[in-house]
CSV table of C-alpha atoms and ligand atoms in Angstrom, one decimal:
chain,number,residue,atom,x,y,z
A,1,MET,CA,15.5,9.3,11.5
A,2,ASP,CA,14.2,7.2,14.4
A,3,GLY,CA,14.6,3.5,13.8
A,4,LEU,CA,16.6,3.9,10.7
A,5,ASN,CA,19.9,4.5,12.5
A,6,GLU,CA,19.5,1.6,14.9
A,7,MET,CA,19.0,-1.2,12.3
A,8,PRO,CA,21.0,-4.3,13.0
A,9,GLN,CA,20.0,-5.4,9.5
A,10,LYS,CA,21.6,-2.3,8.0
A,11,LYS,CA,25.0,-4.1,8.0
A,12,GLN,CA,23.6,-7.0,6.0
A,13,ILE,CA,22.1,-5.1,3.1
A,14,THR,CA,23.2,-1.5,2.9
A,15,THR,CA,23.5,-1.3,-0.9
A,16,VAL,CA,21.6,-3.0,-3.6
A,17,ASP,CA,23.3,-2.4,-7.0
A,18,PHE,CA,24.7,0.9,-5.7
A,19,ILE,CA,21.4,2.1,-4.3
A,20,ASP,CA,21.5,2.3,-0.5
A,21,LEU,CA,17.9,1.5,0.5
A,22,SER,CA,18.5,2.5,4.1
A,23,VAL,CA,19.5,6.0,2.9
A,24,ILE,CA,16.8,6.4,0.3
A,25,THR,CA,13.9,5.2,2.5
A,26,PRO,CA,14.0,8.3,4.8
A,27,LYS,CA,14.0,10.5,1.7
A,28,ILE,CA,10.9,8.7,0.5
A,29,MET,CA,9.3,9.3,3.9
A,30,GLU,CA,10.0,13.0,3.7
A,31,ILE,CA,8.4,13.2,0.3
A,32,ALA,CA,5.4,11.2,1.4
A,33,LYS,CA,4.9,13.4,4.5
A,34,LYS,CA,5.2,16.6,2.4
A,35,ALA,CA,2.5,15.2,0.0
A,36,GLY,CA,0.4,14.2,3.1
A,37,THR,CA,0.6,17.7,4.5
A,38,TYR,CA,-0.7,19.1,1.2
A,39,ILE,CA,-3.5,16.5,1.1
A,40,ARG,CA,-4.6,17.3,4.7
A,41,GLN,CA,-4.5,21.1,4.0
A,42,GLU,CA,-6.8,20.7,1.0
A,43,LEU,CA,-9.4,18.5,2.9
A,44,ASP,CA,-11.6,21.5,3.8
A,45,GLN,CA,-11.2,23.3,0.5
A,46,LEU,CA,-12.4,20.4,-1.6
A,47,LEU,CA,-15.8,21.1,-3.2
A,48,GLU,CA,-18.2,18.8,-5.0
A,49,SER,CA,-17.4,20.6,-8.3
A,50,HIS,CA,-13.7,19.5,-7.9
A,51,ILE,CA,-14.6,15.9,-8.1
A,52,GLU,CA,-14.5,14.0,-11.3
A,53,THR,CA,-15.4,10.4,-12.1
A,54,LYS,CA,-12.5,8.6,-13.8
A,55,GLU,CA,-14.4,5.4,-14.4
A,56,GLU,CA,-17.3,3.6,-12.8
A,57,ASN,CA,-17.4,4.7,-9.1
A,58,SER,CA,-13.7,5.7,-9.2
A,59,LEU,CA,-13.4,9.4,-8.2
A,60,VAL,CA,-10.5,11.8,-8.5
A,61,SER,CA,-9.8,15.5,-7.8
A,62,TYR,CA,-7.0,18.1,-8.3
A,63,VAL,CA,-5.7,17.0,-4.9
A,64,ASP,CA,-4.7,13.5,-6.2
A,65,GLN,CA,-3.1,15.0,-9.2
A,66,ASN,CA,-1.2,17.8,-7.4
A,67,ALA,CA,0.0,15.4,-4.7
A,68,GLU,CA,1.3,13.1,-7.4
A,69,LYS,CA,3.2,15.9,-9.1
A,70,LEU,CA,4.8,16.8,-5.8
A,71,ILE,CA,5.8,13.2,-5.2
A,72,VAL,CA,7.2,12.7,-8.7
A,73,GLU,CA,9.2,15.9,-8.5
A,74,GLY,CA,10.7,14.8,-5.1
A,75,LEU,CA,11.5,11.3,-6.2
A,76,SER,CA,12.9,12.2,-9.7
A,77,SER,CA,16.3,13.3,-8.3
A,78,LEU,CA,16.7,10.2,-6.0
A,79,ILE,CA,17.5,7.6,-8.6
A,80,GLU,CA,18.8,8.4,-12.0
A,81,ASP,CA,16.8,6.9,-14.9
A,82,ALA,CA,14.1,5.3,-12.7
A,83,GLY,CA,10.8,4.7,-14.3
A,84,PHE,CA,7.4,5.7,-12.9
A,85,ILE,CA,4.1,3.8,-12.5
A,86,THR,CA,1.6,6.3,-11.0
A,87,GLU,CA,-2.2,6.2,-10.6
A,88,GLU,CA,-2.9,9.6,-12.0
A,89,ALA,CA,-0.3,9.3,-14.9
A,90,THR,CA,1.0,12.9,-14.4
A,91,ILE,CA,4.3,11.6,-15.8
A,92,ASP,CA,5.2,9.2,-18.7
A,93,GLN,CA,4.6,5.7,-17.5
A,94,SER,CA,7.4,3.1,-17.8
A,95,GLN,CA,7.4,-0.6,-16.7
A,96,THR,CA,10.6,-1.6,-18.2
A,97,LYS,CA,13.2,0.2,-16.1
A,98,TYR,CA,15.4,-1.6,-13.6
A,99,TRP,CA,14.3,0.8,-10.8
A,100,THR,CA,10.7,1.9,-10.8
A,101,TRP,CA,8.7,4.1,-8.5
A,102,VAL,CA,5.1,3.0,-8.0
A,103,ILE,CA,2.9,5.8,-6.6
A,104,ASP,CA,-0.6,6.1,-5.3
A,105,PRO,CA,-0.6,9.8,-4.2
A,106,LEU,CA,-3.9,9.3,-2.3
A,107,ASP,CA,-5.1,5.8,-1.5
A,108,GLY,CA,-8.6,6.0,-0.1
A,109,THR,CA,-9.9,8.7,-2.4
A,110,THR,CA,-13.6,7.9,-1.7
A,111,ASN,CA,-12.9,8.2,2.1
A,112,TYR,CA,-11.1,11.5,1.4
A,113,ILE,CA,-14.0,12.9,-0.5
A,114,HIS,CA,-16.5,11.8,2.2
A,115,LYS,CA,-14.2,13.3,4.9
A,116,ILE,CA,-13.6,9.8,6.4
A,117,PRO,CA,-10.1,10.2,7.9
A,118,VAL,CA,-8.7,7.0,6.4
A,119,PHE,CA,-6.4,7.7,3.4
A,120,ALA,CA,-2.7,7.4,2.8
A,121,VAL,CA,0.2,8.3,0.5
A,122,SER,CA,1.8,5.1,-0.8
A,123,ILE,CA,5.2,5.0,-2.5
A,124,GLY,CA,6.9,1.8,-3.5
A,125,LEU,CA,10.3,1.2,-5.1
A,126,LEU,CA,10.7,-1.8,-7.4
A,127,LYS,CA,14.0,-3.4,-8.4
A,128,ASP,CA,13.5,-5.5,-11.5
A,129,GLY,CA,9.8,-5.6,-10.8
A,130,ILE,CA,10.0,-6.6,-7.1
A,131,PRO,CA,9.2,-4.2,-4.3
A,132,VAL,CA,12.4,-3.5,-2.3
A,133,ALA,CA,11.4,-0.3,-0.4
A,134,GLY,CA,8.0,1.2,0.6
A,135,VAL,CA,6.4,4.0,2.5
A,136,ILE,CA,2.8,4.3,3.5
A,137,TYR,CA,1.8,7.5,5.3
A,138,HIS,CA,-1.6,7.4,7.0
A,139,ILE,CA,-2.1,11.1,6.9
A,140,MET,CA,-4.7,11.8,9.6
A,141,ALA,CA,-3.2,9.4,12.1
A,142,ASP,CA,0.3,10.8,11.4
A,143,GLU,CA,1.5,7.2,11.1
A,144,CYS,CA,4.4,6.5,8.8
A,145,PHE,CA,4.9,2.8,7.9
A,146,TYR,CA,8.1,2.0,6.1
A,147,ALA,CA,10.4,-0.8,5.2
A,148,TRP,CA,13.3,-1.7,2.9
A,149,GLN,CA,14.7,-5.0,1.9
A,150,GLY,CA,16.7,-6.5,4.7
A,151,GLY,CA,16.0,-3.5,7.0
A,152,GLY,CA,12.8,-4.6,8.7
A,153,ALA,CA,9.5,-2.9,8.9
A,154,TRP,CA,8.8,0.2,11.0
A,155,LEU,CA,6.1,2.5,12.2
A,156,ASN,CA,7.2,5.9,13.4
A,157,GLY,CA,10.5,4.6,14.5
A,158,GLN,CA,9.3,1.4,16.2
A,159,ARG,CA,9.9,-2.1,14.7
A,160,ILE,CA,6.6,-3.7,13.7
A,161,TYR,CA,5.7,-7.4,13.1
A,162,VAL,CA,2.7,-9.3,11.8
A,163,SER,CA,0.4,-10.9,14.4
A,164,LYS,CA,0.9,-14.3,15.9
A,165,THR,CA,-2.7,-15.3,15.5
A,166,SER,CA,-2.6,-19.0,14.6
A,167,GLU,CA,-6.3,-19.8,13.9
A,168,ILE,CA,-8.6,-18.1,11.5
A,169,LYS,CA,-11.4,-18.1,14.0
A,170,ASP,CA,-9.3,-15.6,16.1
A,171,ALA,CA,-8.4,-13.5,13.1
A,172,VAL,CA,-9.5,-10.0,12.0
A,173,ILE,CA,-9.3,-9.9,8.2
A,174,ALA,CA,-9.5,-6.9,6.0
A,175,THR,CA,-10.7,-6.8,2.4
A,176,GLY,CA,-11.8,-4.4,-0.3
A,177,PHE,CA,-14.4,-4.3,-3.0
A,178,PRO,CA,-13.8,-3.2,-6.6
A,179,TYR,CA,-15.2,0.0,-8.2
A,180,LYS,CA,-16.3,-2.0,-11.2
A,181,ARG,CA,-19.3,-4.2,-10.2
A,182,GLU,CA,-17.9,-7.3,-12.0
A,183,ASN,CA,-17.5,-10.9,-10.7
A,184,ILE,CA,-19.5,-9.9,-7.6
A,185,GLU,CA,-20.8,-13.5,-7.1
A,186,GLU,CA,-17.3,-14.8,-6.7
A,187,LEU,CA,-16.4,-12.0,-4.3
A,188,VAL,CA,-19.6,-12.5,-2.2
A,189,LEU,CA,-18.9,-16.3,-2.1
A,190,THR,CA,-15.4,-15.7,-0.7
A,191,LEU,CA,-16.6,-13.0,1.7
A,192,LYS,CA,-19.3,-15.4,3.0
A,193,LYS,CA,-16.7,-18.0,3.8
A,194,MET,CA,-14.6,-15.5,5.6
A,195,ILE,CA,-17.5,-14.1,7.6
A,196,LEU,CA,-18.4,-17.6,8.7
A,197,ILE,CA,-14.9,-18.5,9.8
A,198,ALA,CA,-13.1,-15.4,11.0
A,199,ARG,CA,-13.5,-13.3,14.1
A,200,GLY,CA,-14.2,-10.2,12.1
A,201,ILE,CA,-14.1,-8.7,8.7
A,202,ARG,CA,-13.1,-5.0,8.0
A,203,ARG,CA,-13.3,-2.8,4.9
A,204,LEU,CA,-11.3,0.4,5.5
A,205,GLY,CA,-11.3,1.8,2.0
A,206,SER,CA,-7.5,2.0,1.6
A,207,ALA,CA,-5.6,-1.0,0.4
A,208,ALA,CA,-2.3,0.7,1.5
A,209,ILE,CA,-3.6,1.1,5.1
A,210,ASP,CA,-5.0,-2.5,5.1
A,211,LEU,CA,-1.5,-3.7,4.3
A,212,ALA,CA,0.1,-1.4,6.8
A,213,TYR,CA,-2.3,-2.7,9.5
A,214,THR,CA,-1.5,-6.3,8.5
A,215,ALA,CA,2.2,-5.5,8.9
A,216,CYS,CA,1.8,-4.2,12.4
A,217,GLY,CA,-0.6,-6.9,13.5
A,218,ARG,CA,-3.7,-4.9,13.9
A,219,PHE,CA,-5.1,-7.0,11.1
A,220,ASP,CA,-4.2,-10.7,10.8
A,221,ALA,CA,-4.7,-10.7,7.0
A,222,TYR,CA,-5.8,-8.7,4.1
A,223,TYR,CA,-7.1,-9.9,0.7
A,224,GLU,CA,-8.6,-8.2,-2.3
A,225,GLY,CA,-9.6,-9.5,-5.7
A,226,SER,CA,-9.1,-6.3,-7.8
A,227,ILE,CA,-6.2,-4.1,-7.1
A,228,ASN,CA,-3.4,-2.2,-9.0
A,229,ALA,CA,0.3,-2.1,-8.5
A,230,TRP,CA,0.1,1.4,-7.0
A,231,ASP,CA,-2.3,0.2,-4.3
A,232,VAL,CA,0.0,-2.6,-3.0
A,233,SER,CA,3.7,-2.1,-4.0
A,234,ALA,CA,4.7,-0.3,-0.8
A,235,GLY,CA,2.6,-2.6,1.4
A,236,ILE,CA,4.1,-5.8,-0.1
A,237,ILE,CA,7.6,-5.0,1.1
A,238,ILE,CA,6.3,-3.6,4.4
A,239,VAL,CA,4.3,-6.8,5.2
A,240,ARG,CA,7.2,-9.0,4.1
A,241,GLU,CA,9.8,-7.2,6.2
A,242,ALA,CA,7.3,-7.5,9.2
A,243,GLY,CA,7.5,-11.3,8.8
A,244,GLY,CA,4.3,-11.8,6.8
A,245,ILE,CA,3.6,-13.7,3.6
A,246,VAL,CA,2.3,-11.8,0.5
A,247,THR,CA,1.1,-13.6,-2.6
A,248,GLY,CA,-1.6,-13.4,-5.2
A,249,LEU,CA,-4.9,-14.8,-4.2
A,250,TYR,CA,-4.0,-18.1,-5.9
A,251,GLY,CA,-0.5,-18.3,-4.5
A,252,GLU,CA,1.4,-16.3,-7.2
A,253,GLU,CA,4.7,-15.4,-5.7
A,254,GLU,CA,4.9,-11.8,-6.8
A,255,PRO,CA,1.5,-10.1,-6.6
A,256,CYS,CA,2.5,-6.6,-7.5
A,257,PHE,CA,1.0,-6.9,-11.0
A,258,THR,CA,-1.4,-9.9,-10.7
A,259,GLY,CA,-4.4,-7.6,-9.9
A,260,HIS,CA,-5.2,-9.5,-6.6
A,261,ILE,CA,-3.5,-10.1,-3.3
A,262,LEU,CA,-3.4,-12.1,-0.1
A,263,ALA,CA,-1.2,-10.8,2.8
A,264,ALA,CA,-1.2,-12.6,6.1
A,265,ASN,CA,0.9,-13.8,9.0
A,266,PRO,CA,2.7,-17.0,8.2
A,267,SER,CA,0.5,-19.1,10.5
A,268,ILE,CA,-2.7,-18.5,8.6
A,269,HIS,CA,-1.7,-17.6,5.1
A,270,SER,CA,-1.9,-21.1,3.6
A,271,ALA,CA,-5.2,-21.8,5.3
A,272,LEU,CA,-6.7,-18.6,3.9
A,273,ARG,CA,-5.3,-19.6,0.4
A,274,LEU,CA,-7.3,-22.9,0.6
A,275,ILE,CA,-10.5,-21.0,1.5
A,276,ILE,CA,-10.0,-18.6,-1.4
A,277,LYS,CA,-9.0,-21.3,-3.8
A,278,LYS,CA,-10.7,-21.1,-7.2
B,301,IPD,C1,-8.8,2.1,-3.7
B,301,IPD,C2,-8.7,1.7,-2.2
B,301,IPD,C3,-9.7,0.7,-1.8
B,301,IPD,C4,-9.5,-0.6,-2.7
B,301,IPD,C5,-9.6,-0.3,-4.1
B,301,IPD,C6,-8.6,0.8,-4.5
B,301,IPD,P1,-8.1,4.6,-4.4
B,301,IPD,O1,-7.8,3.0,-4.1
B,301,IPD,O2,-7.4,1.2,-1.9
B,301,IPD,O3,-9.5,0.3,-0.5
B,301,IPD,O4,-10.6,-1.4,-2.3
B,301,IPD,O5,-9.3,-1.5,-4.8
B,301,IPD,O6,-8.7,1.1,-5.9
B,301,IPD,O7,-9.0,4.6,-5.6
B,301,IPD,O8,-8.8,5.1,-3.2
B,301,IPD,O9,-6.8,5.1,-4.6
B,302,CA,CA1,-5.5,3.2,-4.5
B,303,CA,CA1,-5.5,6.8,-5.4
């Protein structure tokens, strides 16, 4: 696999409690790409009648569910006794295992349904609750972003790094909006501050791709006030391995389960934190 064999870091951390992350990551990539191929094939078959509303504004179809089953089946044999946290809950959910797979089979479902080509497969691996490996496959761009702890962050075989932008006035910042129309005043207030200070604001509609783009420097930062572990677990390790800082919106060190996130290059992370501050 490109990039994975050339890792200087591979020597430093090749095994973590008997799981060799440098070996497991290409296997996760293979599974993510297989699911991505299925998702892409179904794009033209999807009809209005296939779409269900899970909860307020949150849509789902058989494609999300079948893709998740494919991924779960593939991952099940990789680590014995690992737990699963998955958006579509096609398997028993478990948050108490030492190793846990966190899966969003199709991140960007609204884009997918509207045939906007910005959606991804996101698979994260947690060790004791902390992301240690992650794969984000941006299906229509055929871009596979991946990282494992100590191994660096990669895009299709090339090392990636966060941007070097040192001032928010020069930064392009991504964000997302919640399906539930709650706490909108607070969201708008923060957004207003960002619009006034940053070079540009983007809302792609896929938290996973927002994080992947932050990792490779296309975005300088990404923040969102209402996210789930499956949206961000893979992206957290990819941004960190690319040299970025990822916290909760209020500085929480491990944002996988906080429900909100701020990822940025190290030069602007703390300044953004101050802007967002409660
Ligand atoms: C959503 C997307 C969106 C983000 C939402 C997520 P879904 O995931 O990542 O960009 O703003 O918070 O729920 O529903 O498309 O998998
Ligand atoms: Ca999602
Ligand atoms: Ca999803």
